[in-house]
mmCIF file of C-alpha atoms and ligand atoms in Angstrom:
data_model
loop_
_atom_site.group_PDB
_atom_site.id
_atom_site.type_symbol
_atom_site.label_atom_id
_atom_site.label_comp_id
_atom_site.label_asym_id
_atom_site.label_seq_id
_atom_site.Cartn_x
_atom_site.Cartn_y
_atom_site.Cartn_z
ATOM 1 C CA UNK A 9 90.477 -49.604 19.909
ATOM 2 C CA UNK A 10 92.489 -46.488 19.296
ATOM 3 C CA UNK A 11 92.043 -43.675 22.355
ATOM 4 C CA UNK A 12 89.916 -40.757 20.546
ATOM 5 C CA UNK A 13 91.559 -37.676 20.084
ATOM 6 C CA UNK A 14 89.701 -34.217 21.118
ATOM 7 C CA UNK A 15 91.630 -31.870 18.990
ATOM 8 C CA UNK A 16 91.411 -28.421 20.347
ATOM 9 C CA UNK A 17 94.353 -26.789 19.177
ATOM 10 C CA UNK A 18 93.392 -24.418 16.509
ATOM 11 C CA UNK A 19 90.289 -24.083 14.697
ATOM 12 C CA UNK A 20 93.101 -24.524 11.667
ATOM 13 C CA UNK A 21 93.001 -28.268 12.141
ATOM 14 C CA UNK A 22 90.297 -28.718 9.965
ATOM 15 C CA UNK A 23 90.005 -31.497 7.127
ATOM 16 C CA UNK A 24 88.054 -30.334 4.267
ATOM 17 C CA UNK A 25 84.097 -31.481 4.612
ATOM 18 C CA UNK A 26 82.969 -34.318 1.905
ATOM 19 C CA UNK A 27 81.389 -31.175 -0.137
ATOM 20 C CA UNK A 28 84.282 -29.558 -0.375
ATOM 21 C CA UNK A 29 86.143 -32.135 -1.827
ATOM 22 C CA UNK A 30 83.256 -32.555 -4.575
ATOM 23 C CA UNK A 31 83.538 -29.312 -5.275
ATOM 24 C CA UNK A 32 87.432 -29.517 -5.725
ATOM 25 C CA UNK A 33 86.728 -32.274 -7.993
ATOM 26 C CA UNK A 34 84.396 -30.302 -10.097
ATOM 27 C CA UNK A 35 85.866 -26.882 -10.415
ATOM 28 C CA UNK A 36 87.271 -25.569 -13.454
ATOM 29 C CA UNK A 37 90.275 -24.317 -13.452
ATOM 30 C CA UNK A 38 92.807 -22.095 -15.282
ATOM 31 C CA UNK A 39 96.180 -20.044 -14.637
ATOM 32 C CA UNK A 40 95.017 -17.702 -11.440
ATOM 33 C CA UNK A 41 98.013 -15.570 -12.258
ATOM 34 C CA UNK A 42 96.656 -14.240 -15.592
ATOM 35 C CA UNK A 43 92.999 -14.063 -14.071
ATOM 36 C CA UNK A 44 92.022 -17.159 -16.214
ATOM 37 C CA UNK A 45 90.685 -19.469 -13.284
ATOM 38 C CA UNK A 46 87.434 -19.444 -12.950
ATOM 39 C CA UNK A 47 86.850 -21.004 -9.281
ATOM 40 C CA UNK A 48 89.384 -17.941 -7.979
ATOM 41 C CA UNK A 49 87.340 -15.909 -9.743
ATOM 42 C CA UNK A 50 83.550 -16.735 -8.099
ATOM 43 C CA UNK A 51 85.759 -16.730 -4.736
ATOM 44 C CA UNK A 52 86.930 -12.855 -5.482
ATOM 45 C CA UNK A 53 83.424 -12.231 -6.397
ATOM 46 C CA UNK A 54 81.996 -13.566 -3.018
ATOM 47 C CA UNK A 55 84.729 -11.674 -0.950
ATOM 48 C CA UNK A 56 83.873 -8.035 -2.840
ATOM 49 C CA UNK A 57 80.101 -8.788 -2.452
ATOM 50 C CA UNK A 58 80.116 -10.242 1.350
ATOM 51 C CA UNK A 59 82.914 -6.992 2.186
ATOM 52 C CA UNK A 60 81.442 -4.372 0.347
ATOM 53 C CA UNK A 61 84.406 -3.317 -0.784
ATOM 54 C CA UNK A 62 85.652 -2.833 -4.886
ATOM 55 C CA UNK A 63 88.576 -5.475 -5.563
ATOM 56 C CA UNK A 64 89.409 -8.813 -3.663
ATOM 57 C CA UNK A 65 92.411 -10.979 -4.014
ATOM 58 C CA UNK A 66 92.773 -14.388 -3.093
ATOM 59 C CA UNK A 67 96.301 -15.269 -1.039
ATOM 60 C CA UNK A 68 98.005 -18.323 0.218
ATOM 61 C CA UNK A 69 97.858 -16.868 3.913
ATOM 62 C CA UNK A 70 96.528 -14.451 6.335
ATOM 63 C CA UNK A 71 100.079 -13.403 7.052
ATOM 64 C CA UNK A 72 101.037 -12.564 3.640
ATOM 65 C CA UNK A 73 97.686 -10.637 3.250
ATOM 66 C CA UNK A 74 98.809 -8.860 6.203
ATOM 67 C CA UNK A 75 102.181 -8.049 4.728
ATOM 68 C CA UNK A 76 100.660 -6.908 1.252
ATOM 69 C CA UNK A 77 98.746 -4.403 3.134
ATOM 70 C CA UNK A 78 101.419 -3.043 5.285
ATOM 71 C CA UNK A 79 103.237 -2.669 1.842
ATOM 72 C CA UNK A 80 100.450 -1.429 0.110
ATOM 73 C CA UNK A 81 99.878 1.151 2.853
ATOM 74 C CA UNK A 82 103.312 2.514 2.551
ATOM 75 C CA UNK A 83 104.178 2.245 5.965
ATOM 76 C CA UNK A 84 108.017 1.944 5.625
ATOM 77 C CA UNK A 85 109.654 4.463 7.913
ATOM 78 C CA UNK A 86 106.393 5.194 9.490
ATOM 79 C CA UNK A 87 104.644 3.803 12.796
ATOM 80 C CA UNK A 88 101.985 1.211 12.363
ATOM 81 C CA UNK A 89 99.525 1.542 15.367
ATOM 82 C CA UNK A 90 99.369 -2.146 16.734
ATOM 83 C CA UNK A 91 97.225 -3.675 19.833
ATOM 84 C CA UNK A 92 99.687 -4.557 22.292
ATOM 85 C CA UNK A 93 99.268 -8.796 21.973
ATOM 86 C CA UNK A 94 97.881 -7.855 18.231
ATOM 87 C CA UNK A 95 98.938 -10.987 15.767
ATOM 88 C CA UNK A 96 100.500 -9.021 12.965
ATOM 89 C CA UNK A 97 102.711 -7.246 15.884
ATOM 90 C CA UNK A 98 103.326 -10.689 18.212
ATOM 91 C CA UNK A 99 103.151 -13.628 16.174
ATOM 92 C CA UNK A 100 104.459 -13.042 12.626
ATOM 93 C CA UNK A 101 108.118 -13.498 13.065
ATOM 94 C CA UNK A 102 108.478 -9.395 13.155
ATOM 95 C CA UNK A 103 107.081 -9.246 9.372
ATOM 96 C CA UNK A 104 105.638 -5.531 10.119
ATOM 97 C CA UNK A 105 108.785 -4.750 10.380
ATOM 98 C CA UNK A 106 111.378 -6.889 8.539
ATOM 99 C CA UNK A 107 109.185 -7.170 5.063
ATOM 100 C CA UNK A 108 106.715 -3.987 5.600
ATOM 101 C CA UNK A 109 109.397 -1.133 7.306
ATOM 102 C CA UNK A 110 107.364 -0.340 9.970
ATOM 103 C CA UNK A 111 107.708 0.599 13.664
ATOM 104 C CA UNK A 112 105.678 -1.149 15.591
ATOM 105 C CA UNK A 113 103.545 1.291 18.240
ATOM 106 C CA UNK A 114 101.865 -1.196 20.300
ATOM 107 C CA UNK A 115 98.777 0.291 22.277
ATOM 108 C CA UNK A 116 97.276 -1.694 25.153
ATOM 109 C CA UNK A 117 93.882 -2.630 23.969
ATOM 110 C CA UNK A 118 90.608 -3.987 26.551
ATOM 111 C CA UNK A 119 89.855 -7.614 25.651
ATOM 112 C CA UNK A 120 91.808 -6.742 22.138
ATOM 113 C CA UNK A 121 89.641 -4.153 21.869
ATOM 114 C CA UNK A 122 91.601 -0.595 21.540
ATOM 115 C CA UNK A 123 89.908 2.634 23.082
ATOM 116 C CA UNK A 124 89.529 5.705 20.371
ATOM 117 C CA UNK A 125 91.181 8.226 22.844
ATOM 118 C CA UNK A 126 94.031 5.951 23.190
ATOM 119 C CA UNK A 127 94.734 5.296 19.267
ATOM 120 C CA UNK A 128 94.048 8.968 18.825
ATOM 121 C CA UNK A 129 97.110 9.746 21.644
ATOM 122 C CA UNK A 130 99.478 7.627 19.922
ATOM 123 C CA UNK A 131 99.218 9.091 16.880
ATOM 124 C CA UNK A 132 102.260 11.176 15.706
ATOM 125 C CA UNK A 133 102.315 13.837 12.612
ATOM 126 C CA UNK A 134 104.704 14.537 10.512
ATOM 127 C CA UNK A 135 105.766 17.522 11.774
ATOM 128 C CA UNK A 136 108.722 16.222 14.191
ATOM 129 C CA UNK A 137 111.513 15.359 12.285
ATOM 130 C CA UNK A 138 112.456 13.147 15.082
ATOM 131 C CA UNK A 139 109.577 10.696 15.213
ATOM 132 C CA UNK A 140 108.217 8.656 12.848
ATOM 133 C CA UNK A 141 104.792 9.617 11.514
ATOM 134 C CA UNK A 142 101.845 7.227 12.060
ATOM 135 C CA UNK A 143 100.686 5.601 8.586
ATOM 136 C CA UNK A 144 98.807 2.614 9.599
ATOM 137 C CA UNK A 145 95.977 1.880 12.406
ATOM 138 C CA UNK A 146 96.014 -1.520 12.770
ATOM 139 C CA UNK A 147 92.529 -3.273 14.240
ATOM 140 C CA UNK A 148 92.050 -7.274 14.609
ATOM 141 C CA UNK A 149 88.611 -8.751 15.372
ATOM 142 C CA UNK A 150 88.166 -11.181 16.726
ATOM 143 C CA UNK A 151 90.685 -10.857 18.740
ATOM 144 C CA UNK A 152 92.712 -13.878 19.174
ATOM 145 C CA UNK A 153 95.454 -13.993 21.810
ATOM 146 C CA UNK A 154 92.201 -12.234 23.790
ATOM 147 C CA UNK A 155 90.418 -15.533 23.328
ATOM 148 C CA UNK A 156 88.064 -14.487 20.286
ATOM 149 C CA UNK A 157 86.850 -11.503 21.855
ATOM 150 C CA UNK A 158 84.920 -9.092 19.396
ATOM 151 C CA UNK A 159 85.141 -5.452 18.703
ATOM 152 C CA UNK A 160 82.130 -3.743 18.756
ATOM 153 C CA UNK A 161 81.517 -1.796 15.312
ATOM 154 C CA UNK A 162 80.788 1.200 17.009
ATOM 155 C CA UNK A 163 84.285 1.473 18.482
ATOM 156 C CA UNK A 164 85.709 0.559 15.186
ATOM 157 C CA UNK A 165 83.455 3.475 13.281
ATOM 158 C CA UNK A 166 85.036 5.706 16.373
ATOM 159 C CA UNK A 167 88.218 4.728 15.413
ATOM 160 C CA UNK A 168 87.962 4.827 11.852
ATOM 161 C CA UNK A 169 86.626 8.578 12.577
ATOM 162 C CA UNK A 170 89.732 9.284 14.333
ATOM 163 C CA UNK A 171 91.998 8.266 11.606
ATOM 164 C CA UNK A 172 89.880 9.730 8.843
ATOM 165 C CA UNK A 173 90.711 12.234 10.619
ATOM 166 C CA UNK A 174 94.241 12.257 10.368
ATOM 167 C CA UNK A 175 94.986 10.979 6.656
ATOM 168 C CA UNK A 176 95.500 7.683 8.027
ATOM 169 C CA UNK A 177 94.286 4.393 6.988
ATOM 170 C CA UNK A 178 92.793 1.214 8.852
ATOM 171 C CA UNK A 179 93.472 -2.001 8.509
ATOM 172 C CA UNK A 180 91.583 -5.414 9.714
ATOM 173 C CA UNK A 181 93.078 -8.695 10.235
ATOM 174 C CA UNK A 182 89.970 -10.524 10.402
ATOM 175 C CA UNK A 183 91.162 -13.698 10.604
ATOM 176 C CA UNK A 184 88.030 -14.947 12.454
ATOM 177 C CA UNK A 185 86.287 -12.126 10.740
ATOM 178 C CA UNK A 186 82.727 -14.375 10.080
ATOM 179 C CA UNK A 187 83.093 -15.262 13.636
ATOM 180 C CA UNK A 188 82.338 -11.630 14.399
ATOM 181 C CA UNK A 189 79.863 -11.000 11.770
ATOM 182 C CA UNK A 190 78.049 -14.230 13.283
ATOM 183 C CA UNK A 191 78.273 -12.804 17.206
ATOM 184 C CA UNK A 192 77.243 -9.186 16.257
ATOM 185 C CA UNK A 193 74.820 -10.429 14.127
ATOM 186 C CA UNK A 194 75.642 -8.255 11.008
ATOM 187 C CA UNK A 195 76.826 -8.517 7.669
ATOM 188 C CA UNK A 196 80.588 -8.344 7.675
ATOM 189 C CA UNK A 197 79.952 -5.140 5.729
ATOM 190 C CA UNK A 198 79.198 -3.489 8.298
ATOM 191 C CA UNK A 199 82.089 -4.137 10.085
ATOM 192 C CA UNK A 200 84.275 -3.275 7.002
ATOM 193 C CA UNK A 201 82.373 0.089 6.572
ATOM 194 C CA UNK A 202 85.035 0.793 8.720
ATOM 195 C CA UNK A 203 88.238 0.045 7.462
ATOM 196 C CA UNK A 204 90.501 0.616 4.043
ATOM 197 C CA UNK A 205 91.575 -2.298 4.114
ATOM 198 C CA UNK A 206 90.581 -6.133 5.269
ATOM 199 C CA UNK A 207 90.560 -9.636 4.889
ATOM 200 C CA UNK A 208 89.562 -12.970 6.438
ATOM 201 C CA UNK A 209 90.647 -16.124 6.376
ATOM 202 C CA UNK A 210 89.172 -19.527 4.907
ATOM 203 C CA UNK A 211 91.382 -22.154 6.244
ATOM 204 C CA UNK A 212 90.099 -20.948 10.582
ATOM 205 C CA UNK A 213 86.245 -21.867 11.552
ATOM 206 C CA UNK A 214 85.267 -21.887 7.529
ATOM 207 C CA UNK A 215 87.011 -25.205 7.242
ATOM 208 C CA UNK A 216 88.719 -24.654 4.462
ATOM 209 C CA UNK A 217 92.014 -26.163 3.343
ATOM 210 C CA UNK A 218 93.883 -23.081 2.335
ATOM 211 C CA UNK A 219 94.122 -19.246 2.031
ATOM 212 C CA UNK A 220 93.005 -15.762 2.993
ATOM 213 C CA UNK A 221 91.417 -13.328 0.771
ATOM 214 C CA UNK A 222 91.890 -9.503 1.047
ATOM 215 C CA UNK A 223 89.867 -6.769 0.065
ATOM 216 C CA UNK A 224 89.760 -3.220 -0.350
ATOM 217 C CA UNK A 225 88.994 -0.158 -2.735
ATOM 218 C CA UNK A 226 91.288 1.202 -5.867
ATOM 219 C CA UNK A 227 94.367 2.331 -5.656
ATOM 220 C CA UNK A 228 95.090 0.420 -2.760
ATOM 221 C CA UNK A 229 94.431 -2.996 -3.975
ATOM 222 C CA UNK A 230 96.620 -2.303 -6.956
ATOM 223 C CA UNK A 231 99.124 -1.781 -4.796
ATOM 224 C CA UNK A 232 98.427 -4.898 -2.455
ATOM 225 C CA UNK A 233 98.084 -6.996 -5.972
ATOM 226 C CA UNK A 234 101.588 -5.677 -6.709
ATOM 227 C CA UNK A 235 102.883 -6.548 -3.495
ATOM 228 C CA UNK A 236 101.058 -9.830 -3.111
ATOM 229 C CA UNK A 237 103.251 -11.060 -6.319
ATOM 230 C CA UNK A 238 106.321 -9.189 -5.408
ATOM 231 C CA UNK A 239 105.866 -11.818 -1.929
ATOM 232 C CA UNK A 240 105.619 -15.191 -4.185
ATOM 233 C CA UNK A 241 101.833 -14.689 -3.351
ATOM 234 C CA UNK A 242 100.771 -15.424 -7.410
ATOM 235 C CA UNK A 243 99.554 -18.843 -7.545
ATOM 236 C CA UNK A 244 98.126 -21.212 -10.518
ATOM 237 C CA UNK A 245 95.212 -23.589 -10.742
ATOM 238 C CA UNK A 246 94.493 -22.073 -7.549
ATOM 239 C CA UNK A 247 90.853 -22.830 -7.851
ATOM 240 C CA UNK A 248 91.510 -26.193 -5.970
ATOM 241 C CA UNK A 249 91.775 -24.423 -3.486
ATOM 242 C CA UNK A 250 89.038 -21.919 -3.394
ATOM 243 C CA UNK A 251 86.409 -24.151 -4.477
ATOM 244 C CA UNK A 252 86.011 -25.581 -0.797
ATOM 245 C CA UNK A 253 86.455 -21.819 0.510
ATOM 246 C CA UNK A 254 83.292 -21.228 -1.792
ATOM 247 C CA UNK A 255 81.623 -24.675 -0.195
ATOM 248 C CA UNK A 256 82.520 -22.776 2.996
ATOM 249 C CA UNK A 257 81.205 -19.138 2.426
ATOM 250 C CA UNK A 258 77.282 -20.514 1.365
ATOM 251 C CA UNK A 259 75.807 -19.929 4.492
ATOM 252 C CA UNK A 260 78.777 -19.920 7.418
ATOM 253 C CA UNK A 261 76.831 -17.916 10.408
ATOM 254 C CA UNK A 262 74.706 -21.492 11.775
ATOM 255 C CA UNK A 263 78.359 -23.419 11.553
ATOM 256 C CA UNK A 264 80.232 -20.163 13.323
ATOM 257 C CA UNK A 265 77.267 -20.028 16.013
ATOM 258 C CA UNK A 266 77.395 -23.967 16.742
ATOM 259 C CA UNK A 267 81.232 -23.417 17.239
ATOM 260 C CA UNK A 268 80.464 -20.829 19.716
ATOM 261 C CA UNK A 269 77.619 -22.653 21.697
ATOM 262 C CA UNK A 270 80.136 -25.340 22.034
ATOM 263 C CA UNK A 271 82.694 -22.973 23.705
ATOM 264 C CA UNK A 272 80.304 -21.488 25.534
ATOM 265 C CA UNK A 273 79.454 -25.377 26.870
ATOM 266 C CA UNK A 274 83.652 -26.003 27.496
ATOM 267 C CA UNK A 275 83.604 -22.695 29.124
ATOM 268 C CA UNK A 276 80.624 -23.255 31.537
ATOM 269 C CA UNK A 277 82.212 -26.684 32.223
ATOM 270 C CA UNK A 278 85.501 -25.079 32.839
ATOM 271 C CA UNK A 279 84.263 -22.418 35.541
ATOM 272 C CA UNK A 280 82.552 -25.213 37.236
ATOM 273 C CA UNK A 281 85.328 -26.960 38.054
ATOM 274 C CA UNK A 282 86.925 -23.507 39.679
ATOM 275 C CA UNK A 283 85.412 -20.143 38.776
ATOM 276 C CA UNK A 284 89.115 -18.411 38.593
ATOM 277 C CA UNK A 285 89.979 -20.467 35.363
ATOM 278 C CA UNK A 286 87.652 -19.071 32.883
ATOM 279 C CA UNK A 287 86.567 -15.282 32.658
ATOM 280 C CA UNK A 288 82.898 -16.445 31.301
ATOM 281 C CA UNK A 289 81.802 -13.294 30.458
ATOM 282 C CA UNK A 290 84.562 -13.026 27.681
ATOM 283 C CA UNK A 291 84.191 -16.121 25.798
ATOM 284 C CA UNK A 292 82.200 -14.569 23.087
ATOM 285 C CA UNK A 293 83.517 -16.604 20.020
ATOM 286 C CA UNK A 294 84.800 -19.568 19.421
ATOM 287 C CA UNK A 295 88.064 -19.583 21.504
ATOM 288 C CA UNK A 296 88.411 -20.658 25.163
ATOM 289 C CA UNK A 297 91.431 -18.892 27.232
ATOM 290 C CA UNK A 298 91.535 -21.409 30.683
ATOM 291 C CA UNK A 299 94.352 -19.659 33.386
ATOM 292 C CA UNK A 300 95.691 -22.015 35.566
ATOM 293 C CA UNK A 301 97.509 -19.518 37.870
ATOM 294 C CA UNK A 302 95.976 -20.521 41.238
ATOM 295 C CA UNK A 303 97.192 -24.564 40.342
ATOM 296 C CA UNK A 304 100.336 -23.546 38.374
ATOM 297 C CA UNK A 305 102.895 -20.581 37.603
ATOM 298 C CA UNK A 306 103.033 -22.240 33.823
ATOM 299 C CA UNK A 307 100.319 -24.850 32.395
ATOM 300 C CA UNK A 308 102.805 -26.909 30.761
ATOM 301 C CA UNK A 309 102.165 -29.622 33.172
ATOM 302 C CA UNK A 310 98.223 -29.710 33.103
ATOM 303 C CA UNK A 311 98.375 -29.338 29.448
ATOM 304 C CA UNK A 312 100.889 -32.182 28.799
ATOM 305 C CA UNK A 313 98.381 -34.680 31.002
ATOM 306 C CA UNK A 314 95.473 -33.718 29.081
ATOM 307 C CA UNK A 315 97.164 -34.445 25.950
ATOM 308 C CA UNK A 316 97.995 -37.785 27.853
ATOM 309 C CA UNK A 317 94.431 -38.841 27.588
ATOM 310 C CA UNK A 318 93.541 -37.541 24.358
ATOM 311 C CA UNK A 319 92.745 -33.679 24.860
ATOM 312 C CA UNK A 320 94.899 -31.726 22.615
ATOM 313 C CA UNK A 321 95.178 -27.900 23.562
ATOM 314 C CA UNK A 322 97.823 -25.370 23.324
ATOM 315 C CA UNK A 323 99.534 -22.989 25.865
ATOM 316 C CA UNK A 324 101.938 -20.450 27.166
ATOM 317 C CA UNK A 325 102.859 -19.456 30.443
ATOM 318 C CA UNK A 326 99.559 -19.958 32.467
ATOM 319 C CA UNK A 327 97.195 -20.015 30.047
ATOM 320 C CA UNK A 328 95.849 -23.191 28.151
ATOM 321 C CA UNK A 329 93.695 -22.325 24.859
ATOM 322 C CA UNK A 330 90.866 -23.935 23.604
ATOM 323 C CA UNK A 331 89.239 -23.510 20.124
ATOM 324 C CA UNK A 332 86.165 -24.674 19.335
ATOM 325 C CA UNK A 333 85.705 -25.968 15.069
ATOM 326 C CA UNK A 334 84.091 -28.133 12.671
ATOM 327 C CA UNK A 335 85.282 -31.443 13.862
ATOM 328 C CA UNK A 336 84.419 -30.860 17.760
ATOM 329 C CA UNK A 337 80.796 -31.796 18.987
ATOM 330 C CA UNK A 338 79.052 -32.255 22.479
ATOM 331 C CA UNK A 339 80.687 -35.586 23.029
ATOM 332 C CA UNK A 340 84.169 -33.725 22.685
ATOM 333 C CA UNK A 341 83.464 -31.293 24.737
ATOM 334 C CA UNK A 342 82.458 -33.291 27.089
ATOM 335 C CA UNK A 343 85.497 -35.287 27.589
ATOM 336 C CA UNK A 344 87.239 -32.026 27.504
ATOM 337 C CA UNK A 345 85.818 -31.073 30.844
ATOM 338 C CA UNK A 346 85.677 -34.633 32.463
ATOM 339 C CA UNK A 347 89.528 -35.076 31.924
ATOM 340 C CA UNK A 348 90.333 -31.290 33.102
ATOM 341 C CA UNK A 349 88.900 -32.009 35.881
ATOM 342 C CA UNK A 350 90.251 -35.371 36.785
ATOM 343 C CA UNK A 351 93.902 -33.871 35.931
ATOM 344 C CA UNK A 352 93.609 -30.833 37.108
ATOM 345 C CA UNK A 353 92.408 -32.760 40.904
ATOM 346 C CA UNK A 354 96.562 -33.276 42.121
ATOM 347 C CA UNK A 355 97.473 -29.673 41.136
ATOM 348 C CA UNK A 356 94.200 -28.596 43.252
ATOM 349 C CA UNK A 357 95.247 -30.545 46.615
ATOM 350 C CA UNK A 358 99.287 -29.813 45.818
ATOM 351 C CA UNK A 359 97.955 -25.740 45.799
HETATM 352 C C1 LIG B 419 94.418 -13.151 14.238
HETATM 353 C C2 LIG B 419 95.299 -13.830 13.260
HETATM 354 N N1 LIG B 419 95.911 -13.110 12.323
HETATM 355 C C3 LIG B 419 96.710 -13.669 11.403
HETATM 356 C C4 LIG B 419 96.925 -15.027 11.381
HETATM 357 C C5 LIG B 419 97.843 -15.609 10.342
HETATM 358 O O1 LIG B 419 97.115 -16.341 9.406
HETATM 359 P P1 LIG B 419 97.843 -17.467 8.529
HETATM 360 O O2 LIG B 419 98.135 -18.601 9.454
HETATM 361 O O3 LIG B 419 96.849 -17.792 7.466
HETATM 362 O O4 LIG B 419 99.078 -16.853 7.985
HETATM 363 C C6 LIG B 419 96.332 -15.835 12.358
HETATM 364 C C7 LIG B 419 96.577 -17.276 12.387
HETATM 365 O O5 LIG B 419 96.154 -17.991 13.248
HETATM 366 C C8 LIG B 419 95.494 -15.219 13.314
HETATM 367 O O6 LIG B 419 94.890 -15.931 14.274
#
């Protein structure tokens, strides 16, 4: 019998649920690019009624949405306000800057969570001809390289107050935005009361095969529509595509929440075996950051054994991550903890 395989490497791993392939089977379909397919369509529709905000647009990925809003936004020559291990700022191959113009003004943030009096210290005017004025507030929630920690809304309205403020916009990478909605317990309206711009992703805990969809109000979705095709973000008969996104979005909070419980359950399993490798109270979503500094200066090692038997995770430096998704149950989680433990046992005695 072929070892099982506990995949906990991304909650992007995801195979499309029997549903969603009926639905792909079923959808009608037409030429996206001249607003003819219908299953793109409903999909928009869902995304401006579940955000609350005027226009959506469906996109291939959650970094070109990002980079259609940084264009949008008009940040070139400006600073875009970033959290200091932010994804748009860390992980997408310098895109802020190379495709959207902008410099980069990371801000250390709390859990991934940035404090008002902070953003409102790093903003710069206009005014000196030597800096470069602040055009975009970045925000990201959940939080990933935190380990799916949430922003409260109230900090975000705080922030969004700030920037009002000051002429300047907000934007939300909200990758794992339902994940949020689902631990705050709100509509994700409320949590995009608070920005200009936003958009979430349908191929992370929804399950979905594909895409991202971004929303916002007037002028500036024009603009992001513009900038979305200038990026080869047009597509087709993109409706086989959205039609499992749509499977996805009919009621997501009960299949978020049982993601979480089970990180919660890898989590408590994880502190059991040694209380320094998880920080409990900060597993709020559906990720799981284990550090492995008091066994190891880098978790290479550990991680490499686990994958050994079967338990698929990634890292870097000390940390190994653990995410939590559709195709992971009890049973998984489980053998996720019995085979930490049992590998992490010589690194233990060696320490
Ligand atoms: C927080 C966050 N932002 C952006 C992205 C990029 O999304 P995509 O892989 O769809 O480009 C990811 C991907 O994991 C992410 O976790």
């Amino acid at each position: 019998m072929p070892k099982p395989v506990y995949d906990f490497r991304s909650d992007t791993v995801t195979l499309p649920t029997p549903a969603m392939m009926e639905a792909v089977a079923r959808a009608p379909l037409g030429d996206s690019g001249r607003g003819d397919d219908p299953t793109v369509n409903e999909l928009e529709r869902i995304a401006r009624e579940l955000t609350g905000k005027e226009d959506a647009l469906f996109l291939p990925s959650g970094a070109m949405a990002n980079l259609a809003s940084v264009l949008a936004h008009d940040c070139r020559g400006g600073e875009a306000i970033v959290e200091e291990v932010a994804h748009i700022y860390n992980s997408e191959g310098g895109g802020l800057s190379v495709v959207g113009g902008a410099v980069p003004r990371p801000v250390k943030g709390r859990y991934g969570t940035l404090e008002p009096a902070d953003v409102k210290s790093a903003i710069r005017g206009a005014g000196d001809l030597a800096l470069a004025p602040t055009r975009l507030i970045c925000l990201e929630n959940t939080h990933n390289a935190s380990g799916g920690t949430v922003m409260p809304v109230a900090t975000m309205a705080a922030i969004h107050d700030i920037a009002r403020e000051a002429g300047i916009p907000v934007h939300l990478d909200g990758a794992r935005l339902l994940n949020a909605g689902a631990y705050l317990d709100v509509p994700i309206a409320e949590i995009c009361r608070h920005v200009e711009s936003v958009w979430f992703a349908l191929c992370k805990g929804l399950g979905g095969p594909v895409g991202a969809v971004l929303a916002g109000d007037g002028a500036f979705m024009t603009k992001a529509r513009r900038a979305a095709k200038m990026l080869g973000g047009g597509m087709r008969q993109a409706g086989l595509i959205a039609a499992p996104a749509i499977v996805a979005l009919k009621d997501p909070y009960p299949v978020l929440r049982r993601d979480h419980a089970l990180a919660q359950a890898l989590a408590r399993g994880l502190a059991a075996i040694d209380s320094s490798l998880v920080d409990l109270a900060h597993v709020q979503t559906n990720i799981v950051n284990c550090f492995v500094d008091r066994f190891a200066p880098d978790a290479g090692a550990i991680n490499a054994a686990l994958r050994e038997r079967g338990v698929l995770a990634n890292h870097r430096r000390s940390k190994i991550r653990f995410v939590t998704h559709y195709h992971i149950d009890e049973a998984a989680v489980a053998a996720a903890v019995r085979h930490f433990a049992e590998v992490l046992e010589p690194f233990r005695k060696a320490a």
